[in-house]
Coordinates of C-alpha atoms in Angstrom, one line a residue:
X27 CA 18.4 39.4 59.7
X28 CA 14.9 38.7 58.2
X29 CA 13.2 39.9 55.1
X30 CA 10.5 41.0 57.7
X31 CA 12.5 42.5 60.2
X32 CA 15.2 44.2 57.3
X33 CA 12.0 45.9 55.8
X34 CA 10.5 46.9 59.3
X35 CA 13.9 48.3 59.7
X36 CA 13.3 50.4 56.3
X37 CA 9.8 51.1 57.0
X38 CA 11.2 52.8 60.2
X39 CA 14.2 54.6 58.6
X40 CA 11.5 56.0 56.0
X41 CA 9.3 56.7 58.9
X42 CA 11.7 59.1 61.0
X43 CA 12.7 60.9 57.6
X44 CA 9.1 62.2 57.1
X45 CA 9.0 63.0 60.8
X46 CA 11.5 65.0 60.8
X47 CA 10.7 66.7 57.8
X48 CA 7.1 67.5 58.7
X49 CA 8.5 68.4 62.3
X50 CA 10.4 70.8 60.3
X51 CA 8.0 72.5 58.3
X52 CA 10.5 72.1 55.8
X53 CA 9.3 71.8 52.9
X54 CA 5.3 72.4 55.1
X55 CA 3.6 69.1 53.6
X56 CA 0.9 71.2 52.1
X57 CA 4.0 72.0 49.5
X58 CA 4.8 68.4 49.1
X59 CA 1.8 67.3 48.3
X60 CA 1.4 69.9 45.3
X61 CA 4.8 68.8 44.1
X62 CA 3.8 65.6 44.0
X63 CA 0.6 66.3 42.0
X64 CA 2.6 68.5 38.9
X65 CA 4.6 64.9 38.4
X66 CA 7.5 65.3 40.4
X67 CA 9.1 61.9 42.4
X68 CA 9.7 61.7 45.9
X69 CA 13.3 61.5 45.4
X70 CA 13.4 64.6 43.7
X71 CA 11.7 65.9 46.2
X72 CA 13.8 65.5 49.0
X73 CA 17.0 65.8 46.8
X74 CA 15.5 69.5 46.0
X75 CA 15.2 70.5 49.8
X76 CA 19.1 70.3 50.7
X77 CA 18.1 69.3 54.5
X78 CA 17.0 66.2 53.9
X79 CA 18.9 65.1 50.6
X80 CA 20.1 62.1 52.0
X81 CA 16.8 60.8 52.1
X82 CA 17.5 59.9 48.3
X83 CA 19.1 57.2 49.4
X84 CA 16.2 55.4 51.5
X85 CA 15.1 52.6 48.9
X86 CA 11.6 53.0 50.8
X87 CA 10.8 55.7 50.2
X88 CA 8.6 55.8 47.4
X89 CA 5.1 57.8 46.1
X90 CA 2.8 55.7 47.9
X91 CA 4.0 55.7 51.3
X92 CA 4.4 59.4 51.3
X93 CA 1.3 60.1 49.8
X94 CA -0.2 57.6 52.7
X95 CA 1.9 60.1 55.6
X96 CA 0.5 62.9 53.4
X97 CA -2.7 61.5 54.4
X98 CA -2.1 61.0 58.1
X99 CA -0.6 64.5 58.3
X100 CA -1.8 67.0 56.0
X101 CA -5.0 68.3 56.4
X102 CA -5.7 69.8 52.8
X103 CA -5.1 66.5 51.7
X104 CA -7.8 64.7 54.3
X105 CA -10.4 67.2 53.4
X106 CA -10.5 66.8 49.3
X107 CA -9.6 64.8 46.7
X108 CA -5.7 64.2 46.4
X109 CA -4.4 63.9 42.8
X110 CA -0.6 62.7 43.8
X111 CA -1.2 58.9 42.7
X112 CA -2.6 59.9 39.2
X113 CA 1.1 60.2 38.9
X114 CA 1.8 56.6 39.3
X115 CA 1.3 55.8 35.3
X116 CA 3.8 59.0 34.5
X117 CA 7.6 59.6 35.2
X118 CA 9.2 62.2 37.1
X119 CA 8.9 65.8 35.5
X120 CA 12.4 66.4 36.9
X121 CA 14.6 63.7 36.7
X122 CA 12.3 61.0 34.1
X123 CA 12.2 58.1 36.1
X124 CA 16.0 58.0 36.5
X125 CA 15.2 58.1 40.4
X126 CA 12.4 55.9 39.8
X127 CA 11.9 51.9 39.4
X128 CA 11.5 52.6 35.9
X129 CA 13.8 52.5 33.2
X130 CA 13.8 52.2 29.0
X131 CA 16.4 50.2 27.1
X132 CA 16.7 49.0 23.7
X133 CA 14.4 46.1 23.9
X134 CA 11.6 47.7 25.7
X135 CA 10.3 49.6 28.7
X136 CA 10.8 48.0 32.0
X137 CA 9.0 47.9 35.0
X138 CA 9.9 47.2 38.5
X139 CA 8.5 46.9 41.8
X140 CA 9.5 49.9 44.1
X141 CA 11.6 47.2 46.4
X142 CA 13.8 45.5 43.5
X143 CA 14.4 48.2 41.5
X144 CA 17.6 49.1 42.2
X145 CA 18.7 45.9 42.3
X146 CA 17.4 44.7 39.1
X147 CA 19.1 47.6 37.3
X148 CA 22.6 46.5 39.3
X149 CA 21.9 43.0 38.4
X150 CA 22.1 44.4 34.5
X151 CA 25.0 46.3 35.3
X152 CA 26.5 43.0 36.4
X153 CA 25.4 40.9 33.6
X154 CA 27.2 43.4 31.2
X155 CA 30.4 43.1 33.2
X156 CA 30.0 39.6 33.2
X157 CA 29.3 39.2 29.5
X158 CA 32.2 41.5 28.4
X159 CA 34.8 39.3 30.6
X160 CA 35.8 42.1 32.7
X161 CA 38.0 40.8 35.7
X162 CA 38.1 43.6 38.1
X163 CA 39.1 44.7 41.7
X164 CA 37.2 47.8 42.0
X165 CA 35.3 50.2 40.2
X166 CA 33.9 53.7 39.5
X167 CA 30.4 55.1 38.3
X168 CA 30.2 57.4 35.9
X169 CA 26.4 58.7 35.3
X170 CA 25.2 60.8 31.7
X171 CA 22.1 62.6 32.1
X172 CA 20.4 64.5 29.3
X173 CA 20.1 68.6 29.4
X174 CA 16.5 68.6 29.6
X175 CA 16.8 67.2 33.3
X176 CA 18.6 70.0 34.5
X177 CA 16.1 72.5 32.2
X178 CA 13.4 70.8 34.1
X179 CA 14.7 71.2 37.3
X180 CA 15.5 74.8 36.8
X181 CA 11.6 75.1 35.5
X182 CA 10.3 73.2 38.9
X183 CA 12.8 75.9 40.9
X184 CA 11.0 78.7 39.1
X185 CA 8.0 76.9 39.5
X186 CA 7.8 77.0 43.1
X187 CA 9.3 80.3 43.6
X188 CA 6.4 82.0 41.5
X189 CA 3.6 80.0 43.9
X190 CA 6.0 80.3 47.0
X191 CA 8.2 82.9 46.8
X192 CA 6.7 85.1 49.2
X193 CA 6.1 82.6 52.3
X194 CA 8.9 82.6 55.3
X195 CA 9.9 79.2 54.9
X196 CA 10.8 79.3 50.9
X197 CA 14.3 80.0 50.6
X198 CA 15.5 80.7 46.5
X199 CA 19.3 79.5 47.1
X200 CA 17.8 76.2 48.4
X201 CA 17.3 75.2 45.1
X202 CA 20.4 75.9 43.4
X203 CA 23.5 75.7 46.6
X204 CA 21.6 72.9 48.3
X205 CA 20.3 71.0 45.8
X206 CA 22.0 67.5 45.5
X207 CA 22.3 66.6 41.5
X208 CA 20.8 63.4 40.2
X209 CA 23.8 62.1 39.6
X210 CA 24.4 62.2 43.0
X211 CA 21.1 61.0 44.3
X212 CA 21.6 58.0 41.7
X213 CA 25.0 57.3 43.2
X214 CA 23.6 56.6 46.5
X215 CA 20.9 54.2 45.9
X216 CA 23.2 52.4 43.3
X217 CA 26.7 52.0 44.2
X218 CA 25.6 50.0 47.8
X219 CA 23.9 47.3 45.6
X220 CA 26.3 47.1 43.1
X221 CA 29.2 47.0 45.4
X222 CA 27.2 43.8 46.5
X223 CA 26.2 42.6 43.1
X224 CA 30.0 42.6 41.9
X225 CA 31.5 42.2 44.8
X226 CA 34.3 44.6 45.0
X227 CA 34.0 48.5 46.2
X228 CA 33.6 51.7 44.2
X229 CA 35.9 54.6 44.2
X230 CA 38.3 56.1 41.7
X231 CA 39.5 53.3 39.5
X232 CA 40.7 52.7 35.9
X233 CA 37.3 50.6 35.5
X234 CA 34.6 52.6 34.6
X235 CA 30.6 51.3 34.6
X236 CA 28.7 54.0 32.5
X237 CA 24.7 55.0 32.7
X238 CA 24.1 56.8 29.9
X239 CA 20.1 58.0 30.0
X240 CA 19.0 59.6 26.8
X241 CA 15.5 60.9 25.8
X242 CA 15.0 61.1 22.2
X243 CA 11.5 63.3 22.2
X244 CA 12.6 65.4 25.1
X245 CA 15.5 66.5 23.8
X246 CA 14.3 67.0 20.6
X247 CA 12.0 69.7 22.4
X248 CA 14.2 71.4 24.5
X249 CA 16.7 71.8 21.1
X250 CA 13.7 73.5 19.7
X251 CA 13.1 75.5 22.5
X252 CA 16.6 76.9 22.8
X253 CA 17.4 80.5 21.3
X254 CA 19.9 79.4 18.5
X255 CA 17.0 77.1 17.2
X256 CA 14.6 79.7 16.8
X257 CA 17.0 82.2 15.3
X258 CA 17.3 79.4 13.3
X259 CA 13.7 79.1 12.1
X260 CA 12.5 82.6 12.0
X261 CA 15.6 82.9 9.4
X262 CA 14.1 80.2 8.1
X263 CA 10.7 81.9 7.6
X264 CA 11.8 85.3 6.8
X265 CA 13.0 83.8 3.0
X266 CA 9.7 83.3 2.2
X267 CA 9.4 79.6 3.9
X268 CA 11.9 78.5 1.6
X269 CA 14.6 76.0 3.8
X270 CA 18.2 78.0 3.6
X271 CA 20.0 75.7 5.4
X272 CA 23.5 74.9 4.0
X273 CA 22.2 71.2 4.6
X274 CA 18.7 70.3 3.8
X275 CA 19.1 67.3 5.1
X276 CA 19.3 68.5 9.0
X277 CA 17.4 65.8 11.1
X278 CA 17.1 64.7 14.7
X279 CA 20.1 62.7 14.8
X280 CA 22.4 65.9 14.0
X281 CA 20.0 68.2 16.1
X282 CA 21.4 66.0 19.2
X283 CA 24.4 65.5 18.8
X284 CA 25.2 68.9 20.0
X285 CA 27.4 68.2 23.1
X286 CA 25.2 68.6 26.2
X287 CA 28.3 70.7 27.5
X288 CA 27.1 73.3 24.7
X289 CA 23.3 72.7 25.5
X290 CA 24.1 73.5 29.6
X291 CA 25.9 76.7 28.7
X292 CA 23.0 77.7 26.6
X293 CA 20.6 77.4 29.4
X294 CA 22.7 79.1 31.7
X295 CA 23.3 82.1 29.6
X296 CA 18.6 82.5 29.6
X297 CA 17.9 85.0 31.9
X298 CA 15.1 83.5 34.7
X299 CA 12.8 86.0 32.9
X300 CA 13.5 84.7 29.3
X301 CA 13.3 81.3 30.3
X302 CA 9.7 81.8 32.2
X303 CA 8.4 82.6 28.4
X304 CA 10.5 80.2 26.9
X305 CA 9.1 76.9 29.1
X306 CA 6.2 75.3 30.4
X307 CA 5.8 76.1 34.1
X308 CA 5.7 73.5 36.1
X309 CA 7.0 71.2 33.0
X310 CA 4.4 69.2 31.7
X311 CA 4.1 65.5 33.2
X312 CA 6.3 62.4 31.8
X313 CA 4.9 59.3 30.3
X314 CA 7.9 57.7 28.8
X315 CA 11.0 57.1 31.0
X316 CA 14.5 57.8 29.5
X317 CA 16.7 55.2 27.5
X318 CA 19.4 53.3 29.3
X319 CA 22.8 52.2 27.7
X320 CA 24.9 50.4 30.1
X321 CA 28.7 50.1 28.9
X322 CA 32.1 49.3 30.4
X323 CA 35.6 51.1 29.8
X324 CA 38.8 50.3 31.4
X325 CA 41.3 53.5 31.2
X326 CA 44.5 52.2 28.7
X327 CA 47.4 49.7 30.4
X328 CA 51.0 50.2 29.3
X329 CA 53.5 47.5 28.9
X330 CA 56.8 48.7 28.4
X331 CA 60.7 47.4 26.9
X332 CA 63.0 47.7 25.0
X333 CA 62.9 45.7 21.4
X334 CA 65.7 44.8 18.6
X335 CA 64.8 44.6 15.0
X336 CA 66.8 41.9 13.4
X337 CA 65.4 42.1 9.9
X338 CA 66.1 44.8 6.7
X339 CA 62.5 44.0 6.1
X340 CA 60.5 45.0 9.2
X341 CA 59.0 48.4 9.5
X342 CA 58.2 49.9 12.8
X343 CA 54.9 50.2 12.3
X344 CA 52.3 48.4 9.8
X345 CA 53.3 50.2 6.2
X346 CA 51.0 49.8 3.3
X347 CA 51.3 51.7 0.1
X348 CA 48.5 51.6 -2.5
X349 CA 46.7 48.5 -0.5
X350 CA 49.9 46.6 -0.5
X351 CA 52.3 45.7 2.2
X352 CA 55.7 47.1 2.3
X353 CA 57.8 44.8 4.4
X354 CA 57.5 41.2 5.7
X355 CA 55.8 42.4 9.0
X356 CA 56.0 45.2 12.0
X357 CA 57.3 45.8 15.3
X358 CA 54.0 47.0 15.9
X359 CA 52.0 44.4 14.9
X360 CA 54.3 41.5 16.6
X361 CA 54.5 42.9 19.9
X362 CA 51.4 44.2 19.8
X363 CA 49.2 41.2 18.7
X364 CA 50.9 39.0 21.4
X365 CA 50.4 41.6 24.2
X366 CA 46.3 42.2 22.9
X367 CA 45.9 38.2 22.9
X368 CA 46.9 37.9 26.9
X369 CA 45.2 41.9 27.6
X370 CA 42.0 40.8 25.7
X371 CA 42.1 44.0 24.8
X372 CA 39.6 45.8 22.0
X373 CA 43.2 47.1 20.1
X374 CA 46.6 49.0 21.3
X375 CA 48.8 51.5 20.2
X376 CA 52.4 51.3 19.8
X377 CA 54.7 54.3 20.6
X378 CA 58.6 54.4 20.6
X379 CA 61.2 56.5 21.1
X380 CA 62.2 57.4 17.3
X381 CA 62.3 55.3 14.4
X382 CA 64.5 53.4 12.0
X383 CA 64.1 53.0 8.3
X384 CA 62.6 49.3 7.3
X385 CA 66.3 48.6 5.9
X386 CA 67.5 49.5 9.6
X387 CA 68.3 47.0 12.0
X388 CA 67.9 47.8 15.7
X389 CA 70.6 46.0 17.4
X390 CA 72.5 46.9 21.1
X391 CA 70.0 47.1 24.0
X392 CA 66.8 47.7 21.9
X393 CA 65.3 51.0 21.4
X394 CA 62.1 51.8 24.4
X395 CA 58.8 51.5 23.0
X396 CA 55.5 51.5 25.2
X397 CA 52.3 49.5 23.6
X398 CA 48.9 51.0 25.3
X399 CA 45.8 48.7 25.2
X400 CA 42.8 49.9 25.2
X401 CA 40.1 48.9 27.3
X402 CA 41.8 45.5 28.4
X403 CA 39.4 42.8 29.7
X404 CA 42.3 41.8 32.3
X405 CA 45.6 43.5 33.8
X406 CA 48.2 41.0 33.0
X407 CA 50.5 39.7 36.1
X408 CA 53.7 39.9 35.9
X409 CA 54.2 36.3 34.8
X410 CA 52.0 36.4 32.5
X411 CA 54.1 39.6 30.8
X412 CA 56.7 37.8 30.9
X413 CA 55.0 34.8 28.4
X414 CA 54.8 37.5 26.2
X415 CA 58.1 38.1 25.9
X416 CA 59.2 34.6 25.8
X417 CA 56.5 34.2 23.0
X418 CA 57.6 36.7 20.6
X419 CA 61.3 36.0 21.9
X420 CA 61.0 32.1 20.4
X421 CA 59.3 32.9 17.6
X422 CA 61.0 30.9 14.6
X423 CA 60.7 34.0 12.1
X424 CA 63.3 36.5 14.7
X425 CA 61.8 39.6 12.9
X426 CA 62.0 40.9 16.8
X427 CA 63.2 40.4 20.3
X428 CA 62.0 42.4 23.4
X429 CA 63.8 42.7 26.4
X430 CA 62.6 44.0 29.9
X431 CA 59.0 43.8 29.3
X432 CA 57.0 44.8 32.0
X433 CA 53.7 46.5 33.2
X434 CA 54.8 50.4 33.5
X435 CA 52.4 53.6 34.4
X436 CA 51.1 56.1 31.6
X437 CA 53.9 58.8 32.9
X438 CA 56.4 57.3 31.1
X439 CA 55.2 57.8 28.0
X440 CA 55.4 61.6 28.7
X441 CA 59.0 60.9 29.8
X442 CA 60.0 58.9 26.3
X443 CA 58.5 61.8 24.8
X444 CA 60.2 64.3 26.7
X445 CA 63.5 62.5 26.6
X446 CA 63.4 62.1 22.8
X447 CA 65.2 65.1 21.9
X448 CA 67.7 65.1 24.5
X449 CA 68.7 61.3 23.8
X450 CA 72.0 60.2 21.8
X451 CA 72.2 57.2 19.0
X452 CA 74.8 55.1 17.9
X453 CA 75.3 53.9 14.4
X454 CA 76.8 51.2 12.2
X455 CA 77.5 51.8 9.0
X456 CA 78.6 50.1 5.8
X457 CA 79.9 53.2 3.5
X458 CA 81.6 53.0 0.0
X459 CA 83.6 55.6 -1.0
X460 CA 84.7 56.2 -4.7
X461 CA 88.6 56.3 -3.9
X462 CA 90.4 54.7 -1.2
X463 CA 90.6 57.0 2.1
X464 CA 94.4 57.7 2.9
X465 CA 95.2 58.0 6.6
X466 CA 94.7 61.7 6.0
X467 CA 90.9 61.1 5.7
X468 CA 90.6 59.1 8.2
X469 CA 92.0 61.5 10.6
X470 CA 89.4 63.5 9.5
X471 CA 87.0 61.3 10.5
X472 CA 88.3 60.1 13.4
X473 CA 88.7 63.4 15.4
X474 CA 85.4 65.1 15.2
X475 CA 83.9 66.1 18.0
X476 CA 80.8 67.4 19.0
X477 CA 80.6 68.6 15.1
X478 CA 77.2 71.1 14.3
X479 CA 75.9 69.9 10.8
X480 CA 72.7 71.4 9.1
X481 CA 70.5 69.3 7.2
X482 CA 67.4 70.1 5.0
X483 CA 65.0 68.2 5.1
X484 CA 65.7 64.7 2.7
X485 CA 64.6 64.6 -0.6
X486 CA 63.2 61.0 -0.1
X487 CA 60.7 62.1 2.8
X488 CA 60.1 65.8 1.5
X489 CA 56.4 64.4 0.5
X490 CA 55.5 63.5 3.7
X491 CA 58.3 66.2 5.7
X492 CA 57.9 69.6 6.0
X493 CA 60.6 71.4 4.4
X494 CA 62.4 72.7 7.3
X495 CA 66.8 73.2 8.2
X496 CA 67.8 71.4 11.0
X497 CA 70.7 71.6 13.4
X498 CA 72.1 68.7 14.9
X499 CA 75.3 67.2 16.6
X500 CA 77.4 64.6 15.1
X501 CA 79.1 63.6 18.7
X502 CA 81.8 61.2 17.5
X503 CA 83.1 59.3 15.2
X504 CA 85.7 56.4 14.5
X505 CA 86.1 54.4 10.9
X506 CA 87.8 51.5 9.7
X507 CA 88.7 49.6 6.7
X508 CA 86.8 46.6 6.0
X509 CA 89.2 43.5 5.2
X510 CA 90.1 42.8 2.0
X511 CA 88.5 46.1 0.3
X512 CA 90.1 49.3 -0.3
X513 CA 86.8 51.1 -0.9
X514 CA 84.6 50.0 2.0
X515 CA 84.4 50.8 5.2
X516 CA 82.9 50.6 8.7
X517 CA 81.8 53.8 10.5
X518 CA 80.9 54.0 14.0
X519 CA 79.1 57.4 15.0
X520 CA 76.9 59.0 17.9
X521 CA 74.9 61.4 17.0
X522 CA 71.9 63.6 18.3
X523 CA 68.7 62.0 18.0
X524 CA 66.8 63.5 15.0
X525 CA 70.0 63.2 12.9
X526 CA 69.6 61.6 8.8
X527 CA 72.5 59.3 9.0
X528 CA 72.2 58.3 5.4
X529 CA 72.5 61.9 4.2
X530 CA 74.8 63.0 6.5
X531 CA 77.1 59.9 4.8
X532 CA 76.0 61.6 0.7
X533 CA 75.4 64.5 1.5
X534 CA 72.0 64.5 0.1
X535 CA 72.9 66.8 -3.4
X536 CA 74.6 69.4 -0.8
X537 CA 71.2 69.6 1.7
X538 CA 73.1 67.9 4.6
X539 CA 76.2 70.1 5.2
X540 CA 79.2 69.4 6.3
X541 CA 79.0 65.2 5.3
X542 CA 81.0 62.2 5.2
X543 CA 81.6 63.0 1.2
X544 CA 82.5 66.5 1.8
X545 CA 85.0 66.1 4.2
X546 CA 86.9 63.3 3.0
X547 CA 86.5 65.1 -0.5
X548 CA 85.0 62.6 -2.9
X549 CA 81.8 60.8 -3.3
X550 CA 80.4 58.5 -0.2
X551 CA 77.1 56.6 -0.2
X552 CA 75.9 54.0 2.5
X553 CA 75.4 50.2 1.9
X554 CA 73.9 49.2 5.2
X555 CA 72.9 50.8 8.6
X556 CA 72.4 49.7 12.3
X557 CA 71.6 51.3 15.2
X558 CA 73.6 50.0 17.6
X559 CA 72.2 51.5 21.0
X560 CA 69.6 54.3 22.0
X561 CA 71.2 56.2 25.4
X562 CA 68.1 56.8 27.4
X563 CA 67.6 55.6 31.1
X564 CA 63.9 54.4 30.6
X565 CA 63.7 51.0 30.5
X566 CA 67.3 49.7 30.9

């Protein structure tokens, strides 16, 4: 197909939408045309009149070919002067050039022709996925409009039901159950070139393009407008002009960033009659278009495994005490930097199910961890996970292993969390006891089962810990003699999860009760400790 024939195409499909309208009656033309003349687009227009919404999403139709059928048509508009084009220098009243081939970013206003608009915005849209590296497969469009579009569009409504309200064909619920949003009409005209531009398809990804429009001077009216702000100022005025607020310093900046969440319930909760004598109606006419930010988010990945600590001085997760490091290095940070470096990710967080002490090694099968990376330029394959784990798996430090690495979905996180309390630990540990243990004690040892202890909260984390009493279940138990000592020994145990193995082998000055020390009868500390295995079925 042509250039010519694609737009004689679109000069026809814009032609048979204003047919039908003004066969319609609906809105009678005499009404468009007066629209047109308080500031408000074409788009909005149409988008306003439920019955012919979908015209929003004709790229033709623009002010100057529907003043020109406003000419051919409309006889109030053949027998005077028509003031519709002296909007051609102005933005929409109602949406501020959002629907327009206008838009304002950082380094300036820009222009476009009424026929490349939309796709010179897309092409931007592309050039900041492009920029950022984003490899993608599909996407999603999410639009952020400010509150003073849907004020304006409330005060256009009211508008046209004070000059129309009393004619047959004006309808109020047209304007608020068949209205389509801006967002929506925006949606149509730009998803169909950006599906083109980036070639891939919108619909309900983890990508996410963002248009966020902001107007700075609007805004800053409508805030001023609203009834908190005047309650604000007439308090204000009342102590003799004197400024009472508990921060003097108050400026535009903290004015907006009220959530427009708050600003949209305000409006709603104005009566029609207060908000008449509130704001201008119609609004008053738009020179500066809104601000455009264009930014890219990709919902968080999650790579999951299992990993084994094999160091006494590794902590889980980066520990630093008065600026300085405790420990070599992290779990956190080695599995985490590797995975962010393939991800190109903008940083991750590391979750596990439990902890061990830096002096803990985390032996068996590994204990499951998840690391979530945020806004990831690329989703790695599955070849590509498993470099990571041959990467931090050869490194020549072996602080940490991983095993089972792979790409896993956000549920199980809630199902590591979930599980954590339910889940069963085993233990190795080096104990000293200040006697030898005769076969009597280890009896002792060796036959509990399923054994309730209580445990207050350890003195060494009772700065950080709430003080709290805690039940939990000592599951088993077997000991034995290490060779060639008659005071050290090796105990294996299962326990809940959430159990203090080290005072539950001291007895913590009596705040873990019954322990190792009190049941054998004499004192008992702990040298060393493993974990030997964490029984949970997520990532076997």
């Amino acid at each position: 197909m042509t250039a010519t024939s694609a737009a004689a195409d679109l000069d026809a499909e814009t032609r048979s939408i204003l047919e039908r309208a003004a066969a319609a009656s609906f809105p009678p033309l005499p009404a468009v045309h007066h629209l047109l003349s308080v500031g408000v687009c074409v788009r909005c227009i149409f988008r306003m009149f439920g019955a012919f919404s979908h015209a929003c999403s004709c790229t033709s139709l623009t002010v100057s070919i529907l003043h020109s059928f406003l000419e051919e048509h409309d006889d109030s508009v053949k027998s005077g002067s028509c003031s519709c084009l002296s909007t051609d220098e102005t933005c929409c009243s109602v949406c501020f050039g959002i629907l327009l081939p206008t838009c304002h970013q950082d380094d300036g206003v820009t222009p476009f022709d009424d026929t490349s608009c939309i796709d010179i915005i897309t092409s931007m849209v592309s050039q900041t996925v492009q920029r950022e590296g984003y490899q993608i497969d599909e996407f999603s469009l999410e639009i952020s409009l400010p509150a003073v579009v849907a004020a304006n569009e409330r005060a256009i409504r009211l508008y046209m039901k004070q000059k129309y309200g009393n004619e047959n064909w004006f309808k109020d619920e047209i304007f608020s159950q068949q209205t389509m949003p801006v967002k929506e009409a925006l949606r149509l005209l730009i998803v169909p070139s950006l599906e083109k531009q980036l070639g891939v398809k919108h619909g309900n990804n983890s990508f996410r393009i963002r248009l966020t429009y902001t107007h700075h001077d609007a805004s800053l009216k409508l805030h001023s407008l609203l009834p908190n702000d005047r309650s604000r100022k007439r308090k204000t005025e009342s102590r003799g002009g004197t400024d009472t607020r508990r921060n003097p310093t108050y400026d535009d900046k903290q004015i907006l960033s009220e959530t427009d969440s708050f600003i949209h319930k305000t409006l709603e909760g104005i009566q029609d009659q207060e908000f008449c004598s509130l704001f201008q109606l119609p609004p008053e006419k738009v020179v500066k278009p809104c601000n455009l930010v264009i930014s890219c988010l990709r919902s968080p990945i999650y790579i999951g495994g299992r990993y084994l600590k094999l160091s006494r001085n590794v902590s889980q997760s980066c520990w630093i005490i008065d600026d300085e490091r405790m420990g070599e290095a992290s779990v956190e940070e080695i599995i985490g930097e590797n995975v962010r470096a393939i991800c190109r990710g903008d940083g991750c967080k590391f979750h596990a199910a439990g902890r061990e002490d830096i002096d803990v090694r985390m032996l068996g099968s590994g204990r499951p961890f998840l690391i979530e990376v945020l806004n990831v330029r690329s989703i790695p394959s599955a070849n590509e996970v498993q470099q990571i784990a041959e990467k931090i798996n050869s490194s020549e430090k072996k602080y940490v292993r991983v095993r089972n690495l792979k790409l896993v979905d956000s549920e199980i996180w809630s199902m590591m969390r979930e599980g954590e309390a339910e889940k069963q630990k085993q233990y190795a540990a080096l104990i000293w006891t200040s006697r030898p243990l005769t076969d009597d004690d280890l009896q002792k040892i060796s036959v509990v089962k399923d054994m309730e202890i209580v445990q207050n909260t350890p003195i060494r984390v009772l700065h950080r810990r709430s003080p709290l009493e805690r039940k939990r279940i000592i599951h088993w138990m077997e000991i034995e003699k290490v060779e060639g000592s008659s005071n050290y020994y090796l105990l294996h145990l299962c326990t809940q999860a959430g159990t203090y193995i080290k005072e539950f082998v001291h007895g913590d000055l009596g705040r873990t009760n019954p322990s190792i020390g009190a049941i054998v009868g004499c004192r008992a500390e702990i040298l060393q400790l493993d974990v030997t295995d964490v029984k949970m079925d997520l990532l076997q």
